Tab-separated table of C-alpha atoms in Angstrom:
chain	number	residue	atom	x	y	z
A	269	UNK	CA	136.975	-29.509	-17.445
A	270	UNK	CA	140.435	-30.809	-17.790
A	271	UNK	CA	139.727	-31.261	-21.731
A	272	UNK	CA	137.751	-28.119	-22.538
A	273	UNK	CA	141.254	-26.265	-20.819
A	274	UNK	CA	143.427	-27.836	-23.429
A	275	UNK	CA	141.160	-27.236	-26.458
A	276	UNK	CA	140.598	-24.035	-25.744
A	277	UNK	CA	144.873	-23.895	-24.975
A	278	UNK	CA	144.799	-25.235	-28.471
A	279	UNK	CA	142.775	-22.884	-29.954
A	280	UNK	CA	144.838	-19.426	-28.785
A	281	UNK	CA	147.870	-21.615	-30.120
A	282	UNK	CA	146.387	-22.007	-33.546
A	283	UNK	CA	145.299	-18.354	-33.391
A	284	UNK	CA	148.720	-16.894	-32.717
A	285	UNK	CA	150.548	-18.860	-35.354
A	286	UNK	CA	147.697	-18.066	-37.739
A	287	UNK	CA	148.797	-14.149	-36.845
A	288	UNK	CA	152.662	-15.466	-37.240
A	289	UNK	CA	151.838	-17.202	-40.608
A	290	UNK	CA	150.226	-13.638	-41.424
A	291	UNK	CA	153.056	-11.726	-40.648
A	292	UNK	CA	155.556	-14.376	-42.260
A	293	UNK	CA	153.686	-13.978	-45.567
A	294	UNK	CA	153.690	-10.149	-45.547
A	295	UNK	CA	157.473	-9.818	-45.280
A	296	UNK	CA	158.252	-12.771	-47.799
A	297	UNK	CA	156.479	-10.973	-49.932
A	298	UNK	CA	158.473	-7.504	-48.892
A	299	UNK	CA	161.706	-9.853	-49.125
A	300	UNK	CA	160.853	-10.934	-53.094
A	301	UNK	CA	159.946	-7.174	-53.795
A	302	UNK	CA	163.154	-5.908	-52.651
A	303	UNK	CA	165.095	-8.575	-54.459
A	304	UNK	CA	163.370	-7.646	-57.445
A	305	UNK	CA	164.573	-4.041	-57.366
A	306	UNK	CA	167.901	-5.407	-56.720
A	307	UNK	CA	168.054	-7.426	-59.891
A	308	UNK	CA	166.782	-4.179	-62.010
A	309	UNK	CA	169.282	-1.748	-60.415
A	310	UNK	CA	171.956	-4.653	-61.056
A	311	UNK	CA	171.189	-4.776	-64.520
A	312	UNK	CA	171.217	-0.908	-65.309
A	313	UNK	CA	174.464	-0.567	-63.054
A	314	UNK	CA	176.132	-3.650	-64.870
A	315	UNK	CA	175.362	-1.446	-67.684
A	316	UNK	CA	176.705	1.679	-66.983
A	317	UNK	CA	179.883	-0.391	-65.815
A	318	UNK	CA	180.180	-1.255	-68.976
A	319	UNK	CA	181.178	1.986	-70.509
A	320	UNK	CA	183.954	1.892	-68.605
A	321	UNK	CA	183.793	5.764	-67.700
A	322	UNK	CA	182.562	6.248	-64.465
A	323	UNK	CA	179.386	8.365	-64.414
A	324	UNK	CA	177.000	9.876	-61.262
A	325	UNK	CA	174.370	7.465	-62.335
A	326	UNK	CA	176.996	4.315	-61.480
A	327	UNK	CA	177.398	6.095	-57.827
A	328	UNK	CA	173.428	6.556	-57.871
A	329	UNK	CA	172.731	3.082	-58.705
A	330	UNK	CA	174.978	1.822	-56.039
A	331	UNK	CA	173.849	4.161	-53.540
A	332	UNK	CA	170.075	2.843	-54.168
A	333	UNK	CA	171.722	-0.596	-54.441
A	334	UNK	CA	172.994	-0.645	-50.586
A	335	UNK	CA	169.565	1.460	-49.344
A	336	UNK	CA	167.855	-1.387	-50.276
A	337	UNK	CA	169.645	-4.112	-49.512
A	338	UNK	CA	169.982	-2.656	-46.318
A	339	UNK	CA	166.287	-2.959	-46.210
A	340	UNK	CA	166.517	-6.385	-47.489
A	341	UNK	CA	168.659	-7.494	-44.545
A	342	UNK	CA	166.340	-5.742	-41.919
A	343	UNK	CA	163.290	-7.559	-43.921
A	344	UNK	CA	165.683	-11.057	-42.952
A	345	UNK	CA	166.498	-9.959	-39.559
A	346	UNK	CA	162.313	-9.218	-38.874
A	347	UNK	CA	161.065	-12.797	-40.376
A	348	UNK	CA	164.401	-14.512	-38.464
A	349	UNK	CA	162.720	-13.452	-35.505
A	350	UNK	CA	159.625	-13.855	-36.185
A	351	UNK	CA	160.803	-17.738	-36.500
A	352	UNK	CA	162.320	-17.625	-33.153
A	353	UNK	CA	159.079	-16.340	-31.796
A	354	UNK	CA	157.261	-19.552	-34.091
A	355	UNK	CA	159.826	-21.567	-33.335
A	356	UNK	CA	159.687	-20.708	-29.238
A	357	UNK	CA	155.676	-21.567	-29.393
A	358	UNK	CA	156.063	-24.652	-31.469
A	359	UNK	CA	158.270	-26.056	-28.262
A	360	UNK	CA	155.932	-24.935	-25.995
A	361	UNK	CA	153.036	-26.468	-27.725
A	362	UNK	CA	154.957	-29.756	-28.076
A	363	UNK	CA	155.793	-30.089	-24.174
A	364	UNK	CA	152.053	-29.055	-23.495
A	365	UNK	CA	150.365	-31.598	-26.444
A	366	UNK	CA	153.021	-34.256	-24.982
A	367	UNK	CA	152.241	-33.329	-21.715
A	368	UNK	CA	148.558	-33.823	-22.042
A	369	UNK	CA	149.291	-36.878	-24.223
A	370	UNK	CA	150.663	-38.410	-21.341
A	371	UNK	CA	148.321	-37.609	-18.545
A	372	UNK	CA	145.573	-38.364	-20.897
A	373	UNK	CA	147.215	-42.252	-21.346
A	374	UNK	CA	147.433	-42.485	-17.872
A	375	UNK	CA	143.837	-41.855	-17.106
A	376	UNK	CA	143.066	-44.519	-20.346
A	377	UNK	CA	145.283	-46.821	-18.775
A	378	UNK	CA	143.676	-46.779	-15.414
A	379	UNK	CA	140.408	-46.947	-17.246
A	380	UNK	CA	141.401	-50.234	-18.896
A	381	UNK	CA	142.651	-51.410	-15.815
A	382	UNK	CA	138.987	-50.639	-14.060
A	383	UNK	CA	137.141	-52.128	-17.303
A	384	UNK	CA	139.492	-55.550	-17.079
A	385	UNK	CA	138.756	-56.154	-13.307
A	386	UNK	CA	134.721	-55.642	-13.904
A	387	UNK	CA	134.555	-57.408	-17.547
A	388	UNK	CA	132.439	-59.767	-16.208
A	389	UNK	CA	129.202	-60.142	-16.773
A	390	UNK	CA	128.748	-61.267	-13.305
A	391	UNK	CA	130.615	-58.510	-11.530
A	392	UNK	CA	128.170	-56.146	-13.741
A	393	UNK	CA	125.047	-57.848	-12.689
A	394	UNK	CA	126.552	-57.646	-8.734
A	395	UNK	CA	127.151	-54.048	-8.775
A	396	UNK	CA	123.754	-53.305	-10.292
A	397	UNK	CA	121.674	-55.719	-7.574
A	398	UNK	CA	123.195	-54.792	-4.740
A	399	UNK	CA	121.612	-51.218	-5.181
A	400	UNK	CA	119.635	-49.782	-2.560
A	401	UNK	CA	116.267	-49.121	-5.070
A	402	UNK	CA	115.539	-49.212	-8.464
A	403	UNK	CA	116.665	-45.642	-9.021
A	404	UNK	CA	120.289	-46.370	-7.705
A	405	UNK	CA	120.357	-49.313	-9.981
A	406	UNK	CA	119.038	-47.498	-12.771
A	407	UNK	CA	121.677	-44.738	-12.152
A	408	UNK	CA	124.542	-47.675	-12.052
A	409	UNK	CA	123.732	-49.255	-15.265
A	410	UNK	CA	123.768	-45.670	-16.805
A	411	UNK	CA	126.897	-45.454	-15.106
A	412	UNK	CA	128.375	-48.323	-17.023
A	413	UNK	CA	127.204	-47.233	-19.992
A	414	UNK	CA	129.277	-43.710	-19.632
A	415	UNK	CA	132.207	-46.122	-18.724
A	416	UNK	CA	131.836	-47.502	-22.092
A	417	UNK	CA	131.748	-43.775	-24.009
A	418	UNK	CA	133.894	-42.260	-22.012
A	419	UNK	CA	136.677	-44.800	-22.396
A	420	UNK	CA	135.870	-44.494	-26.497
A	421	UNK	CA	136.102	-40.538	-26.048
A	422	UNK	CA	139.284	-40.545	-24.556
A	423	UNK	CA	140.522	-43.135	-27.311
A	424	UNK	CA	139.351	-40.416	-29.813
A	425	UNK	CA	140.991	-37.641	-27.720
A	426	UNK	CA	144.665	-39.480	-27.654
A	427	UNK	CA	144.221	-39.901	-31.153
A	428	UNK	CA	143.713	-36.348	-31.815
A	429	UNK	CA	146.414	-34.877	-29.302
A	430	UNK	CA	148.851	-37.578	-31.362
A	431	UNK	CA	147.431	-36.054	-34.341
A	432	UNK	CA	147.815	-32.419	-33.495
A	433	UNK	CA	151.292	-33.235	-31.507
A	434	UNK	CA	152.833	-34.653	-35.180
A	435	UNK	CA	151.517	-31.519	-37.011
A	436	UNK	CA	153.415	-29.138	-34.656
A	437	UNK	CA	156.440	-31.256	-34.965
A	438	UNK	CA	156.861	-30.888	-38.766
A	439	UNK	CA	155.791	-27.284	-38.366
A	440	UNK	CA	158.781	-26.993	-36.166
A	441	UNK	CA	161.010	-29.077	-38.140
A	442	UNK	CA	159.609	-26.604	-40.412
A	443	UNK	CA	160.215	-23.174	-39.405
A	444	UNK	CA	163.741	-24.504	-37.997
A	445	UNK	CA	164.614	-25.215	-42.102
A	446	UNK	CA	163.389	-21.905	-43.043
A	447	UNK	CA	165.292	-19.912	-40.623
A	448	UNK	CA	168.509	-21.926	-41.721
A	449	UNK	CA	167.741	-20.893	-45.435
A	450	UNK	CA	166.818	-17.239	-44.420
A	451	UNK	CA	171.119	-17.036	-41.849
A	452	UNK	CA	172.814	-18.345	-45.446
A	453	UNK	CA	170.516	-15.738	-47.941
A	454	UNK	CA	171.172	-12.995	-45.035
A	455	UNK	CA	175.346	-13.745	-45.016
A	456	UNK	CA	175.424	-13.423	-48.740
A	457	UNK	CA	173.302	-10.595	-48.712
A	458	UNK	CA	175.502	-8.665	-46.024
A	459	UNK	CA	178.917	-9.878	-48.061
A	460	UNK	CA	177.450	-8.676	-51.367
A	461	UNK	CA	176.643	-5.273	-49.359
A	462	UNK	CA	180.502	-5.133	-48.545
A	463	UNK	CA	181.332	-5.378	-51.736
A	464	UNK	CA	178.650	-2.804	-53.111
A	465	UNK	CA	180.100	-0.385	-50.483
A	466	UNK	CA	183.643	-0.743	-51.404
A	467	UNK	CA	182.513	-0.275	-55.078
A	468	UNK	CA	180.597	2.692	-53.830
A	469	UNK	CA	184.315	3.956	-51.891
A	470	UNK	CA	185.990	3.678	-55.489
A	471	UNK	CA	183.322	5.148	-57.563
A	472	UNK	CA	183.664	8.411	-55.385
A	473	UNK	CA	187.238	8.280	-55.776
A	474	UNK	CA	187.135	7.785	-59.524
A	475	UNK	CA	184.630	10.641	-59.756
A	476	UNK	CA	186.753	13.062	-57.286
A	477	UNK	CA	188.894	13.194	-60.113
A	478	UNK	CA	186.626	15.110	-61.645
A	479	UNK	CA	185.073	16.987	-58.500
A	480	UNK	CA	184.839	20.159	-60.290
A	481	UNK	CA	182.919	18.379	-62.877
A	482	UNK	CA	180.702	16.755	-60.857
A	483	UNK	CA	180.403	20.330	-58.594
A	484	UNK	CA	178.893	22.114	-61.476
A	485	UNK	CA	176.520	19.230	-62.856
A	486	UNK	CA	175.138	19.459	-59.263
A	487	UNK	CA	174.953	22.806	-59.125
A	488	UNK	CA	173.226	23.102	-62.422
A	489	UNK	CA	171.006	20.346	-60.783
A	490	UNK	CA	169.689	22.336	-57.622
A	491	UNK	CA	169.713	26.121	-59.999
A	492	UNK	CA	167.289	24.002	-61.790
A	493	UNK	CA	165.186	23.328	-58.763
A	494	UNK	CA	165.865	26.272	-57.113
A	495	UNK	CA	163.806	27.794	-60.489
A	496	UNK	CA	161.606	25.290	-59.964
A	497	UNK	CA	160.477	25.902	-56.395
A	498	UNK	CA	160.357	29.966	-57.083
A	499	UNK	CA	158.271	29.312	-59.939
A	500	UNK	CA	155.715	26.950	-57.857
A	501	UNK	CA	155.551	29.331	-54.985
A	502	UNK	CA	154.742	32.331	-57.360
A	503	UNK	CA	152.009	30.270	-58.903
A	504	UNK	CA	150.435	29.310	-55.674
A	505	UNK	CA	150.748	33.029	-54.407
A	506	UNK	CA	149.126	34.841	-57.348
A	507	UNK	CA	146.053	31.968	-56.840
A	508	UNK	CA	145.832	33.319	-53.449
A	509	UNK	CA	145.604	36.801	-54.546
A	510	UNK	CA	143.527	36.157	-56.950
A	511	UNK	CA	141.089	34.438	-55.051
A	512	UNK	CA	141.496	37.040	-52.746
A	513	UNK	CA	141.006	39.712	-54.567
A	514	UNK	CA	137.470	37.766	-56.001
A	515	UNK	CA	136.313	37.495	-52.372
A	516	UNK	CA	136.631	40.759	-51.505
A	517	UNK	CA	134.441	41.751	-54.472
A	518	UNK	CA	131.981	39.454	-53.934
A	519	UNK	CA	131.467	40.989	-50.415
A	520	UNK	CA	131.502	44.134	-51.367
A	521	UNK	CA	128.570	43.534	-53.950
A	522	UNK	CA	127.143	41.439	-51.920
A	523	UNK	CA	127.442	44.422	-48.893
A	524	UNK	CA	126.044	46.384	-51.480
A	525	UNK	CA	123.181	44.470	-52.596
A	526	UNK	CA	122.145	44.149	-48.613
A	527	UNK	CA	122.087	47.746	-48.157
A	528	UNK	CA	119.825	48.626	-51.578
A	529	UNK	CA	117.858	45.859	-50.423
A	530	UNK	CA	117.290	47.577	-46.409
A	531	UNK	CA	117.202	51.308	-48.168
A	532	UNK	CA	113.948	49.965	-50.108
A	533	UNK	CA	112.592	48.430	-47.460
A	534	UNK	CA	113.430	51.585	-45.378
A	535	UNK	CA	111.247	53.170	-48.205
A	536	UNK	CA	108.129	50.763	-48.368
A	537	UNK	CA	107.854	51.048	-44.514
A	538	UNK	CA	108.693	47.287	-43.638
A	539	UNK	CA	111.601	45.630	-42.237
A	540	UNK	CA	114.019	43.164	-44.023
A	541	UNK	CA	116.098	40.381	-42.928
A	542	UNK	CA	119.745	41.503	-43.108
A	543	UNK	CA	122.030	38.880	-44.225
A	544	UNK	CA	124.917	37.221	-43.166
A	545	UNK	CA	127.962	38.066	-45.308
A	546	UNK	CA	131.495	36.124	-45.359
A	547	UNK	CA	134.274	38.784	-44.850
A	548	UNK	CA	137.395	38.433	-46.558
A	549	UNK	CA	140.053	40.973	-45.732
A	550	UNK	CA	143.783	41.476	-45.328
A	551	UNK	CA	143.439	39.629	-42.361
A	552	UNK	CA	142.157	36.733	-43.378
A	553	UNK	CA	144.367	33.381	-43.716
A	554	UNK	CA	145.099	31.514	-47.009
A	555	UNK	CA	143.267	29.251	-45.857
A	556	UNK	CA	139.797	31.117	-45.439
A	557	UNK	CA	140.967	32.441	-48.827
A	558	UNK	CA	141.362	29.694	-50.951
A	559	UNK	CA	138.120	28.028	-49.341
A	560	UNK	CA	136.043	31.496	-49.648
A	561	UNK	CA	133.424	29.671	-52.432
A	562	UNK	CA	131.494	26.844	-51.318
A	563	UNK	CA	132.775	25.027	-54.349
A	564	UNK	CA	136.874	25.443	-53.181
A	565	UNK	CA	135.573	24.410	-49.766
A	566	UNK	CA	134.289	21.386	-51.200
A	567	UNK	CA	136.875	19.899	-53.312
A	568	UNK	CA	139.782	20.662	-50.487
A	569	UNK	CA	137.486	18.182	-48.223
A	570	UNK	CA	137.222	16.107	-50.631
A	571	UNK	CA	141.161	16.509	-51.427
A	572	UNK	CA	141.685	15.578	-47.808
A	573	UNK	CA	139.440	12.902	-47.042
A	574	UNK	CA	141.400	10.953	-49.797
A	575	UNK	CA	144.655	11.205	-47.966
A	576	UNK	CA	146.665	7.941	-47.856
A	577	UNK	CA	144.955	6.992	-50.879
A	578	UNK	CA	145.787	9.328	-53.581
A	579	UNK	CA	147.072	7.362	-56.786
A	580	UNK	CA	150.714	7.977	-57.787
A	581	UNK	CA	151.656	10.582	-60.363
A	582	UNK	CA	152.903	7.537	-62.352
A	583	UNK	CA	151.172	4.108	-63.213
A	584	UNK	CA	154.697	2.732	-61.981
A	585	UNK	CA	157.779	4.174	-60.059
A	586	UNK	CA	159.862	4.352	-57.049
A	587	UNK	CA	161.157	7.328	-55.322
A	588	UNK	CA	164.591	8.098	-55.790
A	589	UNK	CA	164.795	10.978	-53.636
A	590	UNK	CA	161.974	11.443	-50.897
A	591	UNK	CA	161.289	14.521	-48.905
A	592	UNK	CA	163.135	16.582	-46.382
A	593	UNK	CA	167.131	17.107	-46.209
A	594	UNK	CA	169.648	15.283	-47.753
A	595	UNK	CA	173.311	15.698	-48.724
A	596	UNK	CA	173.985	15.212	-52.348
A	597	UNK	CA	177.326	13.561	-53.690
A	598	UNK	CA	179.047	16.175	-53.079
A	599	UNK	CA	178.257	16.377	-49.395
A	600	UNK	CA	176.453	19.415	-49.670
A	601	UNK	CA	173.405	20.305	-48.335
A	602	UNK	CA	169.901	20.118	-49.816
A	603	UNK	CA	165.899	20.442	-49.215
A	604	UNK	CA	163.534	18.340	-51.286
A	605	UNK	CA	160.074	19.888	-51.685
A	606	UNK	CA	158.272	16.616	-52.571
A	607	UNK	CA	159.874	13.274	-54.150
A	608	UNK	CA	161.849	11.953	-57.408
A	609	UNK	CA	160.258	9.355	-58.863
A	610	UNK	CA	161.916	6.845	-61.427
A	611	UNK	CA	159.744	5.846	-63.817
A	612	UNK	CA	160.038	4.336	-67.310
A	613	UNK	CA	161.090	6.223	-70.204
A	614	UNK	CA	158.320	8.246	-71.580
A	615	UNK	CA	155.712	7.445	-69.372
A	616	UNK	CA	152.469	9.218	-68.761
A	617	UNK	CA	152.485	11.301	-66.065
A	618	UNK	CA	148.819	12.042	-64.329
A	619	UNK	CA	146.745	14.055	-61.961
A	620	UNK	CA	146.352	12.598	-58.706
A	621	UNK	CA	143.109	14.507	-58.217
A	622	UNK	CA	140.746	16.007	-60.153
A	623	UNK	CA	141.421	20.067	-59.774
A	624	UNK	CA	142.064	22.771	-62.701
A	625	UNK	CA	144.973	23.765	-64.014
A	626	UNK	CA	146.659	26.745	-62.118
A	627	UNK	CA	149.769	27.223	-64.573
A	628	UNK	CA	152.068	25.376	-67.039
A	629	UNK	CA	155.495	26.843	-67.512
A	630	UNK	CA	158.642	25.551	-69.475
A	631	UNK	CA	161.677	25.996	-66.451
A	632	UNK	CA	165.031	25.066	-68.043
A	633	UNK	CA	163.876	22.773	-70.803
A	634	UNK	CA	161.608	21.329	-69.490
A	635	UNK	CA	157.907	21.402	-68.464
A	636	UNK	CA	155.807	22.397	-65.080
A	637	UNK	CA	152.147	21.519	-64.667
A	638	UNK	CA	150.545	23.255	-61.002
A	639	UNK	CA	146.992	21.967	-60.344
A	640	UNK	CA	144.765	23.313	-57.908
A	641	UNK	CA	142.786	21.017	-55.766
A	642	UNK	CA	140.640	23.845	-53.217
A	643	UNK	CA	143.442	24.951	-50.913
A	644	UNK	CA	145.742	22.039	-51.948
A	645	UNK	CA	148.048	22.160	-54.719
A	646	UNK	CA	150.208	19.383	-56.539
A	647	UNK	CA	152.703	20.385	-58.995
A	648	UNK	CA	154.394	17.876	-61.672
A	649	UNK	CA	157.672	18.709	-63.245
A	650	UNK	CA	160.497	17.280	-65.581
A	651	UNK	CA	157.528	16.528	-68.112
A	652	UNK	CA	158.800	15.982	-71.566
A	653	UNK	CA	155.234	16.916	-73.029
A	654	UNK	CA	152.047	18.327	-71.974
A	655	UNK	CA	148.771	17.589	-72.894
A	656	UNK	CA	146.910	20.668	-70.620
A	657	UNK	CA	146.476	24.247	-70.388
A	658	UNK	CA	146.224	26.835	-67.561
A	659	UNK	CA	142.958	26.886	-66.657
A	660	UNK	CA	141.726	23.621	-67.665
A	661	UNK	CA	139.651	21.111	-65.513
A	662	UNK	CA	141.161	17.880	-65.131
A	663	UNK	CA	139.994	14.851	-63.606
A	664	UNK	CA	141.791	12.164	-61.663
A	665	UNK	CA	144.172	10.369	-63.526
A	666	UNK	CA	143.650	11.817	-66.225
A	667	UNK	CA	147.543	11.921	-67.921
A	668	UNK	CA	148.644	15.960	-67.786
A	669	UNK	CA	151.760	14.794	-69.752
A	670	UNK	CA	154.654	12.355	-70.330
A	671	UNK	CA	158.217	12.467	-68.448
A	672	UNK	CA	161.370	13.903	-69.858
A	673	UNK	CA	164.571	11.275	-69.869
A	674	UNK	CA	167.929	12.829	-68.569
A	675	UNK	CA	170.620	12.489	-71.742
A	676	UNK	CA	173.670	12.292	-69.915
A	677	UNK	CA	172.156	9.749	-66.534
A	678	UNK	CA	169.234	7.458	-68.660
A	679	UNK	CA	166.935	8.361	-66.207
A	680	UNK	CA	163.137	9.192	-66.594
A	681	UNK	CA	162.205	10.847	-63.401
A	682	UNK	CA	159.614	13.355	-62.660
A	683	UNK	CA	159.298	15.550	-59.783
A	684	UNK	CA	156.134	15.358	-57.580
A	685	UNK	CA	155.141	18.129	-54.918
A	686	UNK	CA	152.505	18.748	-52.901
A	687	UNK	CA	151.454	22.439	-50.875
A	688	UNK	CA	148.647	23.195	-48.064
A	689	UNK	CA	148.703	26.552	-49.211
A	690	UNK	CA	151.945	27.919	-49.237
A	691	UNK	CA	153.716	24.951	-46.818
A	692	UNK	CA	155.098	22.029	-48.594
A	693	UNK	CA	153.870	18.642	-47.109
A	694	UNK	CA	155.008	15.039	-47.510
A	695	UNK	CA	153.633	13.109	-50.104
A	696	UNK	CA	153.940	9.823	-48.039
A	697	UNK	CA	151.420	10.420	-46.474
A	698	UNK	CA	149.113	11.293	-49.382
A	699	UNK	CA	149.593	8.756	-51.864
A	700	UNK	CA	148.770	5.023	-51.842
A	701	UNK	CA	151.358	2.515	-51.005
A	702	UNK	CA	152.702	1.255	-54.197
């Protein structure tokens, strides 16, 4: 009983560092992402240091520069403690292997002890003829035998706790060397955020110089997504009139077609089933609206059983701005409908669902694409190019257009938004982790 407790003590052990080992590999490998994006966003702002002018795009840089190496730090401070928690359970599996080690010599070395006194062939042949009966002396030579296995058994099972006590040892000796690496890499990385912070103070000062500059670029900035916005919300409105306005015909031919078909019956003297028809009225939400045919109705269920797992406007990107409010560099204010995503100069930008085409619209130089998915609707903007027309079926990822590259910044962004309806949601929670 005594043995089947520690292997089964051994086997949670080797489950919970197998979890640990899990966990350890997932945020090394969040750790190397996030130094990657530091080493690109070093490059282009090494770059734009270079010109010595200082531009919004330096203060951008460095202001995604210190969001992420923030991150970076917290990714350290998470796998630092998941090594303490390692590095805790190592120790207690040591003192319980050694532990068990030693209780499990003890009982070999009493064995011995019992096996030296009776080696004896003599003593053997005593203990088995002085039995009562044959049966006791048949269960006393069996008993002798067991001596023999069992002492073997418990050789094998020293051997094995010795075995399994060196493993944990180097895994500690391990885990102790890794968390050592992981304090130096997390001091550098919290001096080298200093210093991208006190870049950051002098950026803003050099560019204060030029506030009024830098007012009006931003202003011209949110006009042009203030346009934006207006422009989406008056597409997604006349769809809902429209389909409104299709509904209520339908049920008023269909209303019409029920009472020709009773007034004939009427006339032939037999009755007629009256059928049920779908109302749409004044009264009706956007919802019921936009999911009045049984074909809208299908492709927003589709649309949202494929939440979480939508594929990204671009092949590859990362958001520069994400939803909800934010204060630009100028401190002021703002609402973001959807994300920014950086992406690489004149890439293709894509349909995250198949849908058709609800309107495409040039809005301050550049191009908006709205696609309607049954009640859902995801609109693509800052596209360079399209390749689509209003009205158009389009399949998923299938590329709509290609993303315009800002002159004065470098950048290749495009806009991404997504609407239940009229309400702007989050596109986290609609598209696949990238």
């Amino acid at each position: 009983m005594r043995i089947f407790k520690a292997v089964f003590f051994l086997v949670l052990v080797f489950a919970a560092f197998s979890v640990h080992a899990q966990t350890s590999a997932d945020l090394k490998r969040q750790r190397e992402a996030l130094t990657q994006q530091l080493e690109q966003l070093n490059r282009e702002y090494q770059e734009t240091a270079s010109n010595k002018k200082t531009t919004l795009k330096q203060l951008n840089l460095l202001k995604q520069q210190i969001n992420i190496r923030e991150q970076k730090i917290s990714n350290i401070n998470s796998e630092v403690r998941n090594l303490d928690n390692q590095i805790s359970e190592s120790n207690h599996s040591v003192r319980n292997l050694q532990s068990q080690l030693d209780q499990l010599k003890k009982e070999y070395a009493a064995m011995v002890l019992f096996t030296y006194r009776n080696q004896s062939a003599y003593n053997k042949l005593m203990f088995i003829f002085a039995s009562k009966d044959f049966n006791q002396a048949y269960k006393r030579l069996k008993y002798l035998q067991q001596i023999g296995t069992y002492r073997e058994r418990q050789a094998n099972y020293i051997q094995e706790t010795q075995t399994e006590l060196h493993v944990k040892i180097n895994e500690l000796d391990k885990n102790k060397k890794e968390k050592n690496n992981l304090l130096v890499d997390q001091e550098k990385e919290k001096k080298t955020l200093g210093d991208e912070k006190n870049a950051q103070v002098q950026v803003v000062a050099d560019l204060s110089k030029h506030e009024g500059l830098l007012k009006q670029q931003q202003q011209d900035i949110q006009k042009k997504i203030a346009k934006k916005n207006k422009e989406i919300a008056a597409t997604i409105r006349r769809e809902i009139e429209e389909a409104r306005r299709k509904a209520e015909e339908e049920a008023r031919a269909a209303a019409r077609a029920a009472a020709a078909a009773a007034a004939k019956a009427k006339a032939e003297n037999r009755e007629v089933a009256t059928p049920k028809v779908r109302t749409i009225n004044k009264n009706s939400s956007n919802s019921e609206v936009l999911n009045a045919t049984p074909e809208a109705a299908k492709l927003s269920s589709d649309f949202l059983d494929n939440r979480g797992s939508l594929p990204w406007p671009v092949a590859n990107g990362s958001v520069k701005q994400g939803f909800g409010i934010y204060y630009d560099e100028t401190r002021i204010k703002n609402e973001s409908l959807g994300w920014d995503i950086k992406t690489n100069a004149g890439a293709s930008v894509r349909a995250v669902f198949q849908g058709e085409v609800s309107n495409v619209k040039d809005v301050s130089g550049t191009y908006l694409v709205v696609i309607k998915h049954g009640e859902y609707f995801t609109a693509y903007s800052n596209l360079k190019s399209v390749t689509v027309r209003a009205g158009q079926k389009v399949t998923t990822k299938q590329v709509i257009g290609t993303v315009a590259t800002d002159s004065s910044t470098g950048d290749a962004i495009v806009s991404f938004s997504l609407y239940k309806g009229t309400n702007p949601v989050n596109p986290k929670i609609w598209l696949a982790p990238n």
